[in-house]
PDB file of C-alpha atoms in Angstrom:
ATOM      1  CA  MET A 236     123.006 -48.269  22.447  1.00 52.00           C
ATOM      2  CA  GLY A 237     126.179 -50.362  22.378  1.00 73.00           C
ATOM      3  CA  MET A 238     126.340 -53.651  21.161  1.00 91.00           C
ATOM      4  CA  PHE A 239     123.066 -55.581  20.353  1.00 95.00           C
ATOM      5  CA  ASP A 240     121.737 -57.737  17.739  1.00 96.00           C
ATOM      6  CA  SER A 241     118.392 -57.109  15.636  1.00 96.00           C
ATOM      7  CA  LEU A 242     115.043 -58.960  14.295  1.00 97.00           C
ATOM      8  CA  LYS A 243     113.719 -58.996  11.073  1.00 97.00           C
ATOM      9  CA  ILE A 244     110.037 -58.220  10.622  1.00 97.00           C
ATOM     10  CA  GLU A 245     107.807 -57.013   8.073  1.00 95.00           C
ATOM     11  CA  LEU A 246     105.077 -54.304   8.402  1.00 94.00           C
ATOM     12  CA  ASP A 247     102.828 -53.146   5.638  1.00 91.00           C
ATOM     13  CA  GLY A 248     105.387 -54.372   2.881  1.00 90.00           C
ATOM     14  CA  ASN A 249     108.617 -52.640   4.676  1.00 90.00           C
ATOM     15  CA  GLU A 250     111.278 -54.403   6.644  1.00 94.00           C
ATOM     16  CA  LEU A 251     111.802 -52.911  10.097  1.00 95.00           C
ATOM     17  CA  ASP A 252     114.992 -54.028  12.458  1.00 95.00           C
ATOM     18  CA  ILE A 253     114.024 -54.605  16.098  1.00 96.00           C
ATOM     19  CA  GLN A 254     117.025 -54.148  18.181  1.00 95.00           C
ATOM     20  CA  THR A 255     117.295 -56.199  20.928  1.00 95.00           C
ATOM     21  CA  LYS A 256     120.050 -56.804  24.038  1.00 94.00           C
ATOM     22  CA  ARG A 257     118.481 -60.444  25.149  1.00 94.00           C
ATOM     23  CA  PHE A 258     120.807 -62.365  23.073  1.00 95.00           C
ATOM     24  CA  ASP A 259     124.661 -62.685  22.540  1.00 95.00           C
ATOM     25  CA  CYS A 260     124.743 -59.290  21.265  1.00 94.00           C
ATOM     26  CA  ILE A 261     127.062 -59.726  18.385  1.00 94.00           C
ATOM     27  CA  LEU A 262     125.365 -56.774  15.936  1.00 94.00           C
ATOM     28  CA  GLN A 263     123.864 -60.365  14.280  1.00 96.00           C
ATOM     29  CA  THR A 264     120.739 -59.669  12.367  1.00 97.00           C
ATOM     30  CA  TYR A 265     118.473 -62.488  12.473  1.00 97.00           C
ATOM     31  CA  ARG A 266     115.187 -63.001  10.372  1.00 96.00           C
ATOM     32  CA  PRO A 267     112.099 -65.874  11.092  1.00 95.00           C
ATOM     33  CA  GLY A 268     113.516 -69.608  10.238  1.00 94.00           C
ATOM     34  CA  ASP A 269     117.465 -68.386  11.895  1.00 96.00           C
ATOM     35  CA  TRP A 270     118.828 -69.857  15.105  1.00 95.00           C
ATOM     36  CA  ILE A 271     119.559 -67.161  17.678  1.00 97.00           C
ATOM     37  CA  ALA A 272     122.898 -67.355  19.569  1.00 96.00           C
ATOM     38  CA  GLY A 273     122.491 -66.737  22.925  1.00 95.00           C
ATOM     39  CA  ALA A 274     118.358 -67.872  22.952  1.00 94.00           C
ATOM     40  CA  THR A 275     117.500 -69.842  25.041  1.00 89.00           C
ATOM     41  CA  SER A 276     116.440 -73.761  24.813  1.00 88.00           C
ATOM     42  CA  ARG A 277     112.714 -73.434  25.681  1.00 92.00           C
ATOM     43  CA  ILE A 278     109.557 -71.825  24.275  1.00 95.00           C
ATOM     44  CA  ALA A 279     110.208 -68.110  24.804  1.00 96.00           C
ATOM     45  CA  VAL A 280     108.181 -64.867  24.297  1.00 96.00           C
ATOM     46  CA  TYR A 281     109.210 -61.260  24.115  1.00 97.00           C
ATOM     47  CA  PHE A 282     107.595 -58.402  24.055  1.00 96.00           C
ATOM     48  CA  ASP A 283     108.347 -54.669  22.488  1.00 96.00           C
ATOM     49  CA  ILE A 284     106.331 -51.090  21.991  1.00 96.00           C
ATOM     50  CA  LEU A 285     107.092 -50.088  18.126  1.00 96.00           C
ATOM     51  CA  HIS A 286     106.516 -46.222  17.148  1.00 96.00           C
ATOM     52  CA  ILE A 287     105.611 -46.038  13.855  1.00 95.00           C
ATOM     53  CA  ASP A 288     106.124 -42.973  11.782  1.00 93.00           C
ATOM     54  CA  THR A 289     103.808 -41.925   8.639  1.00 91.00           C
ATOM     55  CA  ASN A 290     105.986 -43.337   6.499  1.00 90.00           C
ATOM     56  CA  GLY A 291     106.116 -46.709   8.306  1.00 90.00           C
ATOM     57  CA  LYS A 292     109.564 -46.235   9.600  1.00 92.00           C
ATOM     58  CA  LEU A 293     110.262 -47.112  13.102  1.00 92.00           C
ATOM     59  CA  VAL A 294     111.271 -44.276  15.283  1.00 91.00           C
ATOM     60  CA  TYR A 295     112.227 -43.553  18.898  1.00 88.00           C
ATOM     61  CA  SER A 296     111.233 -39.816  19.295  1.00 84.00           C
ATOM     62  CA  GLU A 297     107.801 -38.526  20.363  1.00 83.00           C
ATOM     63  CA  GLU A 298     106.699 -38.040  16.741  1.00 87.00           C
ATOM     64  CA  TYR A 299     105.059 -41.264  15.601  1.00 91.00           C
ATOM     65  CA  ALA A 300     101.681 -41.899  13.574  1.00 92.00           C
ATOM     66  CA  ARG A 301     100.956 -45.290  15.130  1.00 94.00           C
ATOM     67  CA  THR A 302     101.845 -47.580  17.985  1.00 96.00           C
ATOM     68  CA  LEU A 303     102.177 -51.663  17.683  1.00 96.00           C
ATOM     69  CA  THR A 304     102.764 -54.125  20.254  1.00 97.00           C
ATOM     70  CA  LEU A 305     105.442 -56.529  19.036  1.00 97.00           C
ATOM     71  CA  PHE A 306     105.529 -60.454  20.128  1.00 97.00           C
ATOM     72  CA  VAL A 307     108.402 -62.234  19.162  1.00 97.00           C
ATOM     73  CA  ILE A 308     108.552 -66.220  19.530  1.00 97.00           C
ATOM     74  CA  VAL A 309     112.080 -67.805  19.964  1.00 97.00           C
ATOM     75  CA  ALA A 310     111.407 -72.042  19.842  1.00 96.00           C
ATOM     76  CA  HIS A 311     114.641 -74.009  21.217  1.00 94.00           C
ATOM     77  CA  GLY A 312     116.859 -71.166  19.993  1.00 95.00           C
ATOM     78  CA  VAL A 313     115.342 -70.385  16.478  1.00 96.00           C
ATOM     79  CA  PHE A 314     112.959 -67.091  15.895  1.00 97.00           C
ATOM     80  CA  VAL A 315     110.041 -69.082  14.426  1.00 96.00           C
ATOM     81  CA  ALA A 316     107.653 -66.293  14.327  1.00 96.00           C
ATOM     82  CA  TYR A 317     106.218 -62.933  15.470  1.00 97.00           C
ATOM     83  CA  GLN A 318     103.228 -61.034  15.922  1.00 97.00           C
ATOM     84  CA  LEU A 319     102.044 -57.295  15.869  1.00 97.00           C
ATOM     85  CA  CYS A 320      99.194 -56.160  17.781  1.00 97.00           C
ATOM     86  CA  ASP A 321      97.578 -52.510  17.413  1.00 96.00           C
ATOM     87  CA  GLY A 322      98.324 -50.457  20.073  1.00 95.00           C
ATOM     88  CA  ALA A 323     100.467 -50.116  23.284  1.00 95.00           C
ATOM     89  CA  LEU A 324      98.833 -53.153  25.592  1.00 96.00           C
ATOM     90  CA  THR A 325      98.166 -52.798  29.215  1.00 95.00           C
ATOM     91  CA  PRO A 326     100.673 -55.030  30.937  1.00 95.00           C
ATOM     92  CA  GLU A 327      97.682 -57.625  32.073  1.00 96.00           C
ATOM     93  CA  ALA A 328      97.045 -57.805  28.355  1.00 96.00           C
ATOM     94  CA  ILE A 329     101.036 -58.644  27.540  1.00 96.00           C
ATOM     95  CA  ASN A 330     101.071 -61.150  30.215  1.00 96.00           C
ATOM     96  CA  GLN A 331      97.678 -62.809  28.869  1.00 97.00           C
ATOM     97  CA  LYS A 332      99.180 -62.586  25.272  1.00 97.00           C
ATOM     98  CA  VAL A 333     102.308 -64.260  26.182  1.00 96.00           C
ATOM     99  CA  ARG A 334     101.158 -66.976  28.180  1.00 96.00           C
ATOM    100  CA  GLN A 335      98.562 -67.784  25.232  1.00 97.00           C
ATOM    101  CA  LEU A 336     101.744 -67.718  22.467  1.00 97.00           C
ATOM    102  CA  ARG A 337     103.702 -70.343  24.503  1.00 95.00           C
ATOM    103  CA  ASP A 338     100.946 -72.263  24.821  1.00 96.00           C
ATOM    104  CA  GLU A 339     100.580 -72.058  21.365  1.00 96.00           C
ATOM    105  CA  TRP A 340     104.247 -72.754  20.237  1.00 96.00           C
ATOM    106  CA  ARG A 341     104.248 -75.813  23.032  1.00 94.00           C
ATOM    107  CA  ASP A 342     102.157 -77.576  20.293  1.00 94.00           C
ATOM    108  CA  SER A 343     104.622 -79.927  18.615  1.00 93.00           C
ATOM    109  CA  ALA A 344     103.051 -80.302  15.273  1.00 94.00           C
ATOM    110  CA  LEU A 345     102.805 -76.685  14.551  1.00 94.00           C
ATOM    111  CA  LEU A 346     106.761 -76.123  15.598  1.00 94.00           C
ATOM    112  CA  LEU A 347     107.902 -79.138  13.940  1.00 94.00           C
ATOM    113  CA  SER A 348     106.273 -78.232  10.454  1.00 93.00           C
ATOM    114  CA  VAL A 349     107.269 -74.394  11.058  1.00 93.00           C
ATOM    115  CA  LEU A 350     110.909 -75.901  11.855  1.00 93.00           C
ATOM    116  CA  VAL A 351     111.073 -78.119   8.533  1.00 93.00           C
ATOM    117  CA  GLU A 352     109.888 -75.369   6.651  1.00 93.00           C
ATOM    118  CA  ALA A 353     112.633 -72.859   7.960  1.00 92.00           C
ATOM    119  CA  LEU A 354     115.207 -75.583   7.209  1.00 93.00           C
ATOM    120  CA  GLN A 355     114.022 -76.164   3.528  1.00 92.00           C
ATOM    121  CA  THR A 356     114.048 -72.823   2.777  1.00 91.00           C
ATOM    122  CA  LYS A 357     117.638 -72.110   4.286  1.00 92.00           C
ATOM    123  CA  GLN A 358     118.486 -75.451   1.734  1.00 92.00           C
ATOM    124  CA  ARG A 359     117.347 -73.170  -1.344  1.00 90.00           C
ATOM    125  CA  GLN A 360     119.249 -70.214  -0.177  1.00 88.00           C
ATOM    126  CA  ILE A 361     122.244 -72.573  -0.073  1.00 91.00           C
ATOM    127  CA  GLN A 362     121.927 -74.367  -2.911  1.00 90.00           C
ATOM    128  CA  LEU A 363     121.442 -71.117  -4.829  1.00 88.00           C
ATOM    129  CA  LEU A 364     124.167 -69.266  -3.434  1.00 89.00           C
ATOM    130  CA  GLN A 365     126.220 -72.434  -4.308  1.00 91.00           C
ATOM    131  CA  ALA A 366     125.237 -72.654  -7.931  1.00 87.00           C
ATOM    132  CA  ARG A 367     125.938 -68.575  -8.193  1.00 88.00           C
ATOM    133  CA  LEU A 368     129.731 -69.056  -6.767  1.00 90.00           C
ATOM    134  CA  ASN A 369     129.703 -71.920  -9.339  1.00 88.00           C
ATOM    135  CA  ARG A 370     129.449 -69.483 -11.969  1.00 87.00           C
ATOM    136  CA  VAL A 371     131.124 -66.954 -10.348  1.00 90.00           C
ATOM    137  CA  ALA A 372     134.569 -69.250 -10.824  1.00 90.00           C
ATOM    138  CA  GLY A 373     133.432 -70.306 -14.199  1.00 86.00           C
ATOM    139  CA  VAL A 374     133.223 -66.770 -14.993  1.00 88.00           C
ATOM    140  CA  ILE A 375     137.116 -66.221 -13.844  1.00 90.00           C
ATOM    141  CA  GLU A 376     138.070 -69.438 -15.392  1.00 88.00           C
ATOM    142  CA  THR A 377     136.919 -68.099 -18.559  1.00 87.00           C
ATOM    143  CA  SER A 378     137.862 -64.387 -18.549  1.00 88.00           C
ATOM    144  CA  ARG A 379     141.955 -65.962 -17.601  1.00 88.00           C
ATOM    145  CA  ARG A 380     140.924 -68.183 -20.636  1.00 84.00           C
ATOM    146  CA  HIS A 381     140.245 -65.206 -22.771  1.00 81.00           C
ATOM    147  CA  ARG A 382     143.075 -63.494 -21.580  1.00 84.00           C
ATOM    148  CA  SER A 383     145.171 -66.028 -22.436  1.00 86.00           C
ATOM    149  CA  GLY A 384     143.991 -66.344 -25.808  1.00 83.00           C
ATOM    150  CA  ASP A 385     141.882 -69.296 -25.970  1.00 81.00           C
ATOM    151  CA  SER A 386     138.856 -69.140 -28.550  1.00 78.00           C
ATOM    152  CA  LEU A 387     135.342 -69.180 -26.173  1.00 75.00           C
ATOM    153  CA  THR A 388     133.542 -71.322 -29.021  1.00 72.00           C
ATOM    154  CA  GLY A 389     133.598 -74.670 -27.189  1.00 71.00           C
ATOM    155  CA  ILE A 390     129.972 -76.191 -27.006  1.00 64.00           C
ATOM    156  CA  PHE A 391     129.219 -75.284 -23.379  1.00 66.00           C
ATOM    157  CA  ASP A 392     130.559 -71.939 -24.528  1.00 67.00           C
ATOM    158  CA  GLN A 393     127.817 -71.517 -26.702  1.00 70.00           C
ATOM    159  CA  PHE A 394     125.219 -72.110 -23.859  1.00 72.00           C
ATOM    160  CA  ARG A 395     126.497 -69.328 -20.990  1.00 79.00           C
ATOM    161  CA  GLU A 396     125.584 -66.199 -21.244  1.00 81.00           C
ATOM    162  CA  GLU A 397     128.191 -64.831 -18.942  1.00 85.00           C
ATOM    163  CA  THR A 398     131.057 -66.538 -21.593  1.00 84.00           C
ATOM    164  CA  GLN A 399     129.446 -64.840 -25.032  1.00 84.00           C
ATOM    165  CA  ARG A 400     129.808 -61.481 -23.043  1.00 86.00           C
ATOM    166  CA  LEU A 401     133.260 -62.015 -21.724  1.00 86.00           C
ATOM    167  CA  ALA A 402     133.974 -63.018 -25.692  1.00 84.00           C
ATOM    168  CA  LYS A 403     132.442 -59.784 -26.598  1.00 85.00           C
ATOM    169  CA  GLY A 404     134.312 -57.722 -24.310  1.00 85.00           C
ATOM    170  CA  ASP A 405     132.253 -57.027 -21.781  1.00 88.00           C
ATOM    171  CA  ASP A 406     134.375 -56.081 -18.272  1.00 91.00           C
ATOM    172  CA  PRO A 407     134.549 -59.221 -16.281  1.00 89.00           C
ATOM    173  CA  LEU A 408     133.757 -57.074 -13.017  1.00 91.00           C
ATOM    174  CA  GLU A 409     130.674 -56.381 -14.704  1.00 91.00           C
ATOM    175  CA  VAL A 410     130.135 -59.924 -15.925  1.00 88.00           C
ATOM    176  CA  LEU A 411     130.497 -61.394 -12.286  1.00 91.00           C
ATOM    177  CA  THR A 412     128.175 -58.665 -10.726  1.00 90.00           C
ATOM    178  CA  TRP A 413     125.635 -59.521 -13.377  1.00 88.00           C
ATOM    179  CA  VAL A 414     125.673 -62.811 -12.174  1.00 87.00           C
ATOM    180  CA  LEU A 415     125.696 -62.259  -8.562  1.00 87.00           C
ATOM    181  CA  THR A 416     122.809 -59.988  -8.585  1.00 84.00           C
ATOM    182  CA  ASN A 417     120.768 -60.934 -11.258  1.00 77.00           C
ATOM    183  CA  ASP A 418     117.587 -62.610 -10.183  1.00 69.00           C
ATOM    184  CA  GLU A 419     117.252 -63.833 -13.790  1.00 62.00           C
ATOM    185  CA  VAL A 420     120.434 -65.684 -13.899  1.00 57.00           C
ATOM    186  CA  GLU A 421     119.644 -69.419 -14.808  1.00 54.00           C
ATOM    187  CA  THR A 422     121.757 -71.348 -11.940  1.00 51.00           C
ATOM    188  CA  GLY A 423     121.308 -74.702 -13.225  1.00 49.00           C
ATOM    189  CA  LEU A 424     119.462 -75.586 -10.142  1.00 46.00           C
ATOM    190  CA  TRP A 425     117.262 -78.716 -10.782  1.00 44.00           C
ATOM    191  CA  CYS A 426     114.185 -78.185  -8.523  1.00 46.00           C
ATOM    192  CA  ASP A 427     110.988 -80.562  -8.160  1.00 48.00           C
ATOM    193  CA  ASN A 428     108.671 -77.859  -7.236  1.00 48.00           C
ATOM    194  CA  THR A 429     106.125 -80.531  -6.374  1.00 45.00           C
ATOM    195  CA  ARG A 430     108.472 -81.234  -3.200  1.00 52.00           C
ATOM    196  CA  SER A 431     107.766 -77.608  -1.482  1.00 58.00           C
ATOM    197  CA  ASP A 432     103.843 -78.066  -2.199  1.00 64.00           C
ATOM    198  CA  LEU A 433     103.102 -79.452   1.544  1.00 62.00           C
ATOM    199  CA  LEU A 434      99.916 -80.612   0.683  1.00 71.00           C
ATOM    200  CA  ALA A 435     100.899 -82.786  -2.791  1.00 71.00           C
ATOM    201  CA  ASP A 436      99.970 -85.795  -1.314  1.00 70.00           C
ATOM    202  CA  TYR A 437      96.020 -84.735  -0.656  1.00 67.00           C
ATOM    203  CA  ARG A 438      95.655 -83.130  -4.077  1.00 70.00           C
ATOM    204  CA  LEU A 439      93.238 -84.844  -6.729  1.00 64.00           C
TER     205      LEU A 439
END
């Protein structure tokens, strides 16, 4: 198939990679909320016919259990949404759905709310990644201190689980892996949960 990009969608709890040559074909993967390299600056709707096997996987053979028509909405270069319809729709039905979705996403209030939510999500992801990188830097620095014979009994050392693990002799690489992959690791982020509630101003 050569170079392509992939769009991530979800079907029955499973993630599917939808390959496309519509955009810059740089082997990039995009999720809703992502800006797509090479996408148009207007409201655009694209479609594809998907064949799904009994395990919910995308297949390109003649053996499949389910057919869906996928519609992807790209607004001003951003992958804003997608819709799935049962069956392989006729050309007339596809054309009608494309027009309907294009008109729907011309609503500036709808588009703005989706783009703002996507921006908030990206900011939280960046904050989380930055916090994890800060902890990784801390693990590296603490490992160097420990290797040089420094005592790991400072005030802040007592409250860092990764420092306690290093002090007990855990492999620094294992500690780094734990910091990067454990979703329960406290990142130290301060988060005002009320800010993520879009209806907070209207609640009694």
